[in-house]
CSV table of C-alpha atoms in Angstrom, one decimal:
chain,number,residue,atom,x,y,z
Q,270,MET,CA,-91.4,53.4,-56.5
Q,271,PRO,CA,-93.4,54.0,-53.3
Q,272,ILE,CA,-96.9,55.3,-54.1
Q,273,GLY,CA,-99.7,56.0,-51.5
Q,274,THR,CA,-102.7,58.1,-51.0
Q,275,THR,CA,-104.0,60.2,-48.1
Q,276,ASN,CA,-107.1,62.2,-47.2
Q,277,VAL,CA,-106.1,65.9,-46.9
Q,278,GLY,CA,-109.2,67.6,-45.7
Q,279,ILE,CA,-112.0,69.6,-47.4
Q,280,ARG,CA,-110.1,70.7,-50.5
Q,281,SER,CA,-109.6,67.2,-51.9
Q,282,GLY,CA,-110.7,63.7,-51.3
Q,283,VAL,CA,-107.5,61.9,-52.1
Q,284,VAL,CA,-104.0,63.2,-53.0
Q,285,PRO,CA,-101.2,60.9,-54.0
Q,286,ILE,CA,-98.1,60.8,-51.8
Q,287,GLY,CA,-95.1,59.1,-53.3
Q,288,LEU,CA,-92.1,59.2,-55.5
Q,289,LEU,CA,-91.8,57.8,-59.1
Q,290,GLY,CA,-88.2,57.6,-60.3
Q,291,TRP,CA,-85.2,55.6,-61.5
Q,292,LYS,CA,-82.5,54.1,-59.3
Q,293,PHE,CA,-79.2,54.1,-61.1
Q,294,ASP,CA,-77.4,52.6,-58.2
Q,295,GLU,CA,-77.0,53.3,-54.4
Q,296,ALA,CA,-75.4,56.6,-55.3
Q,297,ALA,CA,-78.3,58.1,-57.2
Q,298,THR,CA,-82.1,57.8,-57.5
Q,299,VAL,CA,-83.7,60.6,-59.5
Q,300,GLY,CA,-87.4,61.1,-59.6
Q,301,GLY,CA,-90.4,63.2,-58.9
Q,302,GLY,CA,-93.7,63.2,-57.1
Q,303,MET,CA,-95.5,64.3,-53.9
Q,304,THR,CA,-93.0,64.1,-51.1
Q,305,PRO,CA,-92.1,65.8,-47.8
Q,306,VAL,CA,-89.9,68.8,-48.5
Q,307,PRO,CA,-86.7,67.7,-46.7
Q,308,GLY,CA,-86.2,70.6,-44.3
Q,309,THR,CA,-85.5,68.8,-41.0
Q,310,ARG,CA,-84.3,65.4,-40.0
Q,311,GLU,CA,-87.3,64.6,-37.8
Q,312,TRP,CA,-89.7,65.6,-40.7
Q,313,ILE,CA,-88.1,63.1,-43.2
Q,314,GLU,CA,-88.0,60.3,-40.7
Q,315,ALA,CA,-91.0,58.1,-41.6
Q,316,THR,CA,-93.9,58.1,-39.0
Q,317,PRO,CA,-93.3,54.4,-38.1
Q,318,TRP,CA,-89.8,55.3,-36.9
Q,319,THR,CA,-90.7,58.0,-34.3
Q,320,VAL,CA,-89.8,57.2,-30.7
Q,321,GLY,CA,-93.1,58.6,-29.3
Q,322,ILE,CA,-96.6,59.0,-30.8
Q,323,ASP,CA,-95.4,61.6,-33.3
Q,324,ARG,CA,-93.0,64.4,-34.0
Q,325,SER,CA,-92.0,67.2,-31.6
Q,326,MET,CA,-93.4,70.7,-31.0
Q,327,ALA,CA,-90.3,72.3,-32.4
Q,328,ASN,CA,-90.3,70.3,-35.6
Q,329,THR,CA,-94.0,71.0,-36.1
Q,330,PHE,CA,-93.3,74.7,-35.7
Q,331,PHE,CA,-90.3,75.0,-38.0
Q,332,ARG,CA,-90.7,72.3,-40.7
Q,333,PRO,CA,-92.0,72.7,-44.3
Q,334,GLY,CA,-94.7,70.4,-45.6
Q,335,TYR,CA,-95.6,68.1,-48.5
Q,336,SER,CA,-95.3,69.4,-52.1
Q,337,PRO,CA,-94.9,68.2,-55.7
Q,338,GLY,CA,-91.3,68.3,-56.8
Q,339,VAL,CA,-88.3,66.6,-58.3
Q,340,LEU,CA,-85.3,65.3,-56.3
Q,341,ALA,CA,-82.2,63.2,-56.2
Q,342,GLN,CA,-81.2,61.0,-53.3
Q,343,GLY,CA,-78.6,58.3,-52.6
Q,344,SER,CA,-75.5,57.4,-50.6
Q,345,VAL,CA,-71.8,57.5,-51.4
Q,346,PHE,CA,-68.5,56.5,-49.8
Q,347,ASP,CA,-69.5,53.0,-48.9
Q,348,GLU,CA,-73.0,54.2,-48.0
Q,349,SER,CA,-71.7,56.3,-45.1
Q,350,LEU,CA,-72.7,59.7,-46.6
Q,351,HIS,CA,-76.3,60.2,-47.6
Q,352,TYR,CA,-78.2,63.0,-49.3
Q,353,ARG,CA,-81.6,64.1,-50.5
Q,354,ALA,CA,-82.1,67.3,-52.4
Q,355,GLY,CA,-84.3,68.9,-55.0
Q,356,VAL,CA,-86.8,71.6,-55.9
Q,357,TRP,CA,-90.5,71.7,-54.9
Q,358,ASN,CA,-93.6,73.6,-55.9
Q,359,ALA,CA,-93.6,75.4,-52.5
Q,360,ILE,CA,-92.8,74.7,-48.9
Q,361,ASP,CA,-96.4,73.4,-48.7
Q,362,GLY,CA,-97.8,72.9,-52.2
Q,363,GLY,CA,-99.3,69.5,-51.6
Q,364,SER,CA,-102.9,70.6,-51.4
Q,365,SER,CA,-103.0,74.1,-52.8
Q,366,GLY,CA,-103.9,72.9,-56.3
Q,367,VAL,CA,-105.2,75.7,-58.5
Q,368,LEU,CA,-105.1,78.1,-55.5
Q,369,ARG,CA,-101.3,78.1,-55.7
Q,370,ARG,CA,-100.0,81.7,-56.3
Q,371,GLY,CA,-96.8,82.8,-57.9
Q,372,THR,CA,-94.1,80.9,-59.6
Q,373,SER,CA,-91.4,80.8,-56.9
Q,374,MET,CA,-90.1,77.4,-55.9
Q,375,ALA,CA,-88.8,75.8,-52.7
Q,376,TRP,CA,-85.2,74.6,-52.8
Q,377,ALA,CA,-84.3,72.1,-50.1
Q,378,GLY,CA,-81.8,69.4,-49.1
Q,379,ASN,CA,-80.7,67.1,-46.3
Q,380,THR,CA,-77.4,65.3,-45.9
Q,381,TRP,CA,-76.1,63.1,-43.1
Q,382,TRP,CA,-73.0,61.1,-42.3
Q,383,GLU,CA,-72.8,57.7,-40.6
Q,384,PRO,CA,-69.1,57.2,-40.1
Q,385,LEU,CA,-69.3,54.2,-37.7
Q,386,GLY,CA,-71.8,52.1,-39.6
Q,387,ASN,CA,-75.5,51.9,-40.4
Q,388,PHE,CA,-77.4,54.1,-37.9
Q,389,GLY,CA,-80.7,52.3,-38.5
Q,390,PHE,CA,-84.2,53.6,-38.4
Q,391,GLY,CA,-85.3,56.7,-36.5
Q,392,TYR,CA,-84.2,57.7,-33.0
Q,393,SER,CA,-84.7,54.4,-31.2
Q,394,ASP,CA,-82.1,51.6,-30.8
Q,395,MET,CA,-84.7,48.9,-30.3
Q,396,GLU,CA,-82.5,46.7,-32.5
Q,397,HIS,CA,-79.6,47.0,-30.0
Q,398,HIS,CA,-76.4,48.0,-31.7
Q,399,ASP,CA,-73.5,46.0,-30.2
Q,400,ASP,CA,-71.1,48.7,-31.3
Q,401,ALA,CA,-71.8,52.4,-31.0
Q,402,VAL,CA,-72.9,54.3,-34.1
Q,403,ILE,CA,-73.4,58.0,-34.7
Q,404,ARG,CA,-75.1,60.2,-37.2
Q,405,LEU,CA,-74.3,63.9,-38.0
Q,406,GLY,CA,-76.5,65.8,-40.4
Q,407,THR,CA,-77.7,69.1,-41.7
Q,408,SER,CA,-80.7,70.5,-43.7
Q,409,GLY,CA,-81.7,73.7,-45.5
Q,410,VAL,CA,-84.7,75.3,-47.2
Q,411,TYR,CA,-85.0,78.5,-49.2
Q,412,ALA,CA,-88.4,79.7,-50.6
Q,413,LEU,CA,-90.5,82.7,-51.4
Q,414,SER,CA,-94.0,81.9,-50.0
Q,415,TYR,CA,-97.4,83.3,-50.6
Q,416,SER,CA,-100.4,83.2,-48.3
Q,417,LEU,CA,-103.4,80.9,-49.1
Q,418,PRO,CA,-106.9,82.1,-48.3
Q,419,ILE,CA,-108.1,78.8,-46.9
Q,420,GLN,CA,-104.9,77.4,-45.5
Q,421,GLY,CA,-105.4,75.4,-42.4
Q,422,SER,CA,-108.3,73.2,-43.5
Q,423,ASN,CA,-105.8,70.4,-43.9
Q,424,PRO,CA,-104.1,69.3,-40.7
Q,425,GLU,CA,-100.8,68.9,-42.5
Q,426,ASP,CA,-100.8,72.5,-43.9
Q,427,THR,CA,-97.6,74.3,-43.0
Q,428,ILE,CA,-98.8,77.6,-41.5
Q,429,VAL,CA,-95.7,79.7,-40.8
Q,430,ARG,CA,-96.3,81.2,-37.4
Q,431,LEU,CA,-94.7,83.8,-35.1
Q,432,SER,CA,-93.1,82.5,-31.9
Q,433,ASP,CA,-96.3,83.2,-30.0
Q,434,GLY,CA,-98.3,81.0,-32.4
Q,435,THR,CA,-99.9,83.8,-34.5
Q,436,PRO,CA,-100.0,82.9,-38.2
Q,437,LEU,CA,-97.7,85.3,-40.1
Q,438,THR,CA,-100.2,86.0,-42.8
Q,439,LEU,CA,-103.1,86.7,-40.4
Q,440,ALA,CA,-104.4,90.3,-40.5
Q,441,ASN,CA,-102.6,92.6,-38.0
Q,442,ALA,CA,-99.9,90.0,-37.2
Q,443,LEU,CA,-97.2,92.5,-37.8
Q,444,GLY,CA,-99.0,95.6,-36.6
Q,445,PRO,CA,-102.4,97.2,-36.8
Q,446,GLY,CA,-103.8,97.4,-40.4
Q,447,THR,CA,-101.2,95.0,-41.8
Q,448,GLN,CA,-101.4,91.7,-43.6
Q,449,VAL,CA,-98.5,89.8,-45.1
Q,450,ASP,CA,-99.1,88.4,-48.6
Q,451,ARG,CA,-95.7,87.2,-49.4
Q,452,PHE,CA,-92.5,86.5,-47.5
Q,453,ARG,CA,-89.1,84.8,-47.8
Q,454,TYR,CA,-88.6,81.6,-45.7
Q,455,ARG,CA,-85.1,80.3,-44.9
Q,456,LEU,CA,-84.5,77.3,-42.6
Q,457,ALA,CA,-81.3,75.6,-41.6
Q,458,THR,CA,-80.8,72.7,-39.2
Q,459,VAL,CA,-78.1,70.6,-37.6
Q,460,ASP,CA,-78.6,67.2,-36.0
Q,461,ALA,CA,-76.7,64.5,-34.2
Q,462,GLY,CA,-77.5,61.0,-33.0
Q,463,TRP,CA,-75.9,58.2,-31.0
Q,464,LYS,CA,-77.0,54.6,-30.5
Q,465,TRP,CA,-75.5,51.8,-28.4
Q,466,ARG,CA,-76.9,48.7,-26.7
Q,467,GLY,CA,-80.5,49.9,-26.7
Q,468,ILE,CA,-79.8,53.5,-25.8
Q,469,GLY,CA,-80.6,56.3,-28.3
Q,470,LEU,CA,-79.6,59.9,-27.8
Q,471,ASN,CA,-80.6,62.4,-30.5
Q,472,PHE,CA,-80.7,66.2,-31.0
Q,473,GLU,CA,-81.7,68.7,-33.7
Q,474,TYR,CA,-81.4,72.5,-33.7
Q,475,TYR,CA,-83.3,74.8,-36.0
Q,476,PHE,CA,-82.5,78.3,-37.3
Q,477,ARG,CA,-85.3,80.2,-39.2
Q,478,GLY,CA,-85.2,83.6,-40.9
Q,479,LEU,CA,-88.3,85.4,-42.3
Q,480,ASP,CA,-88.0,88.6,-44.3
Q,481,ASP,CA,-88.8,90.3,-47.6
Q,482,PHE,CA,-92.4,90.9,-46.4
Q,483,THR,CA,-94.9,92.3,-48.9
Q,484,GLY,CA,-98.6,93.0,-48.4
Q,485,ASP,CA,-100.8,95.7,-46.9
Q,486,GLY,CA,-99.9,98.3,-44.3
Q,487,ARG,CA,-96.7,99.3,-42.6
Q,488,PHE,CA,-95.0,96.3,-40.9
Q,489,ASN,CA,-93.5,96.7,-37.5
Q,490,THR,CA,-90.5,94.7,-38.5
Q,491,SER,CA,-88.6,94.0,-41.8
Q,492,SER,CA,-87.3,90.6,-40.7
Q,493,MET,CA,-87.3,88.1,-37.8
Q,494,PHE,CA,-85.2,85.2,-36.6
Q,495,ASP,CA,-86.4,82.3,-34.6
Q,496,HIS,CA,-84.5,79.3,-33.3
Q,497,GLY,CA,-85.1,76.2,-31.2
Q,498,GLY,CA,-84.2,72.6,-30.7
Q,499,LEU,CA,-85.3,69.1,-29.6
Q,500,GLY,CA,-83.8,66.2,-27.7
Q,501,TYR,CA,-84.7,62.6,-27.3
Q,502,LEU,CA,-83.3,60.0,-24.9
Q,503,SER,CA,-84.5,56.4,-25.1
Q,504,TRP,CA,-83.6,53.1,-23.6
Q,505,CYS,CA,-84.9,49.8,-24.9
Q,506,PHE,CA,-84.4,48.0,-21.6
Q,507,VAL,CA,-85.9,44.7,-22.8
Q,508,PRO,CA,-84.3,44.2,-26.3
Q,509,ARG,CA,-86.8,44.7,-29.1
Q,510,THR,CA,-89.7,44.7,-26.6
Q,511,TYR,CA,-90.0,47.5,-24.0
Q,512,GLU,CA,-88.6,51.0,-24.3
Q,513,ALA,CA,-88.7,54.0,-22.1
Q,514,TYR,CA,-88.0,57.5,-23.4
Q,515,ALA,CA,-87.9,61.2,-22.5
Q,516,ARG,CA,-88.3,64.1,-24.9
Q,517,SER,CA,-88.2,67.9,-24.9
Q,518,SER,CA,-88.2,70.7,-27.4
Q,519,ALA,CA,-88.2,74.5,-27.2
Q,520,ILE,CA,-88.7,77.5,-29.5
Q,521,THR,CA,-87.7,81.1,-29.0
Q,522,GLY,CA,-88.1,84.3,-31.1
Q,523,PRO,CA,-89.1,88.0,-30.9
Q,524,TYR,CA,-92.7,87.2,-29.9
Q,525,GLY,CA,-92.1,84.7,-27.2
Q,526,THR,CA,-90.8,81.4,-26.0
Q,527,GLY,CA,-92.4,77.9,-25.7
Q,528,GLN,CA,-91.3,74.6,-24.4
Q,529,GLU,CA,-92.5,71.0,-24.0
Q,530,TYR,CA,-91.4,68.2,-21.7
Q,531,GLY,CA,-92.5,64.6,-21.7
Q,532,GLY,CA,-91.9,60.9,-22.0
Q,533,GLY,CA,-93.5,57.6,-22.3
Q,534,LEU,CA,-93.2,53.9,-22.9
Q,535,ASN,CA,-93.2,51.9,-26.1
Q,536,TRP,CA,-94.1,48.2,-26.4
Q,537,TYR,CA,-93.0,46.6,-29.6
Q,538,LEU,CA,-95.4,43.8,-30.2
Q,539,LYS,CA,-93.8,40.6,-31.5
Q,540,LYS,CA,-90.4,42.3,-31.2
Q,541,SER,CA,-90.9,44.3,-34.4
Q,542,ARG,CA,-91.3,47.9,-35.4
Q,543,GLN,CA,-94.3,46.8,-37.5
Q,544,ALA,CA,-96.5,47.0,-34.4
Q,545,ARG,CA,-96.1,49.3,-31.4
Q,546,LEU,CA,-98.2,50.4,-28.5
Q,547,THR,CA,-97.3,53.8,-27.0
Q,548,LEU,CA,-98.3,55.6,-23.8
Q,549,GLU,CA,-97.1,59.2,-23.6
Q,550,ALA,CA,-97.5,62.3,-21.4
Q,551,LEU,CA,-96.5,65.8,-22.6
Q,552,TYR,CA,-96.5,69.1,-20.7
Q,553,MET,CA,-96.5,72.2,-23.0
Q,554,ASN,CA,-95.8,75.8,-21.9
Q,555,ARG,CA,-96.9,78.6,-24.3
Q,556,ASN,CA,-96.8,76.2,-27.2
Q,557,PRO,CA,-96.6,78.2,-30.5
Q,558,ALA,CA,-97.1,75.2,-32.9
Q,559,GLN,CA,-100.4,73.8,-34.2
Q,560,ASN,CA,-101.4,70.5,-35.9
Q,561,PHE,CA,-104.7,68.8,-35.2
Q,562,LEU,CA,-103.2,65.4,-35.8
Q,563,TYR,CA,-100.9,66.0,-32.8
Q,564,PRO,CA,-101.9,67.5,-29.4
Q,565,TYR,CA,-100.4,70.9,-30.3
Q,566,ARG,CA,-102.7,74.0,-30.2
Q,567,ALA,CA,-101.2,77.4,-30.7
Q,568,GLY,CA,-101.0,79.4,-27.4
Q,569,TYR,CA,-101.8,76.3,-25.3
Q,570,THR,CA,-100.3,75.6,-21.9
Q,571,GLY,CA,-101.2,72.3,-20.3
Q,572,THR,CA,-100.8,68.6,-20.3
Q,573,ALA,CA,-101.7,65.9,-22.9
Q,574,ILE,CA,-101.9,62.2,-22.1
Q,575,GLN,CA,-102.2,60.1,-25.1
Q,576,THR,CA,-101.9,56.5,-26.3
Q,577,GLN,CA,-101.5,55.0,-29.8
Q,578,LEU,CA,-101.5,51.5,-31.3
Q,579,PHE,CA,-99.6,51.5,-34.6
Q,580,VAL,CA,-99.7,48.6,-37.0
Q,581,MET,CA,-98.1,48.5,-40.4
Q,582,PHE,CA,-99.0,45.9,-43.0
């Protein structure tokens, strides 16, 4: 029964984040609450388990957000096959409150297989697996989504954007005199990971379709398809202490292409994931994602150098 709170911007002082449910056994926990909509692997990995300072540009662009919902999660076949699936208020209903429009829901799920044993937390192999382990997974989301008039005041808002960074529901986004009020959002992902003796290699690829546009004006397209991916390579060269990593992600679609390249160094204080100091450098080229908690600004090309001290109590 994990329960927490977070400040989500001007619309609300505090919103609960957490799940309240009943665990029948390892195969099934059923519950409800305010949780991430499980549309990508990197999104449902908890923040403490990221390799770098936070998640990638591609994940920030494609992922859904937080929302109230009900879900089931668990693992079967000797805890080698895992799943999380349910229905949520929207792809980003966490802070819409009374401003939520429509009655359509977001249906989402994530499943992954660990055939060689427990893959462990996140992308890093700071624990140093003596024997190689792999992870294979997939995710999917289906939702009809409406625009919100003040979306963006919360840094964690999921603003669906074109591949040049323009918000889909912005006036004139799909042609002069147009404004999208509702659209259908479909997202599918595949992911793979490998860990062995301090080395971690992980990939995820995204496929997103947007269509069924309604609103004002005559749209210059009836649908669009965007895709992209990410990759991480890490090496914990001093077990449970020092780790070097490289990362990259890219997005392409009918309105443009963007990439990021970077890397950094993690220092696990006291040989634990509970405390980590990170130094990271990222180069972004025509970045289409935006989140003010990360260095991503839509349309930006340039370099970000950042450091973070993470401590978990």
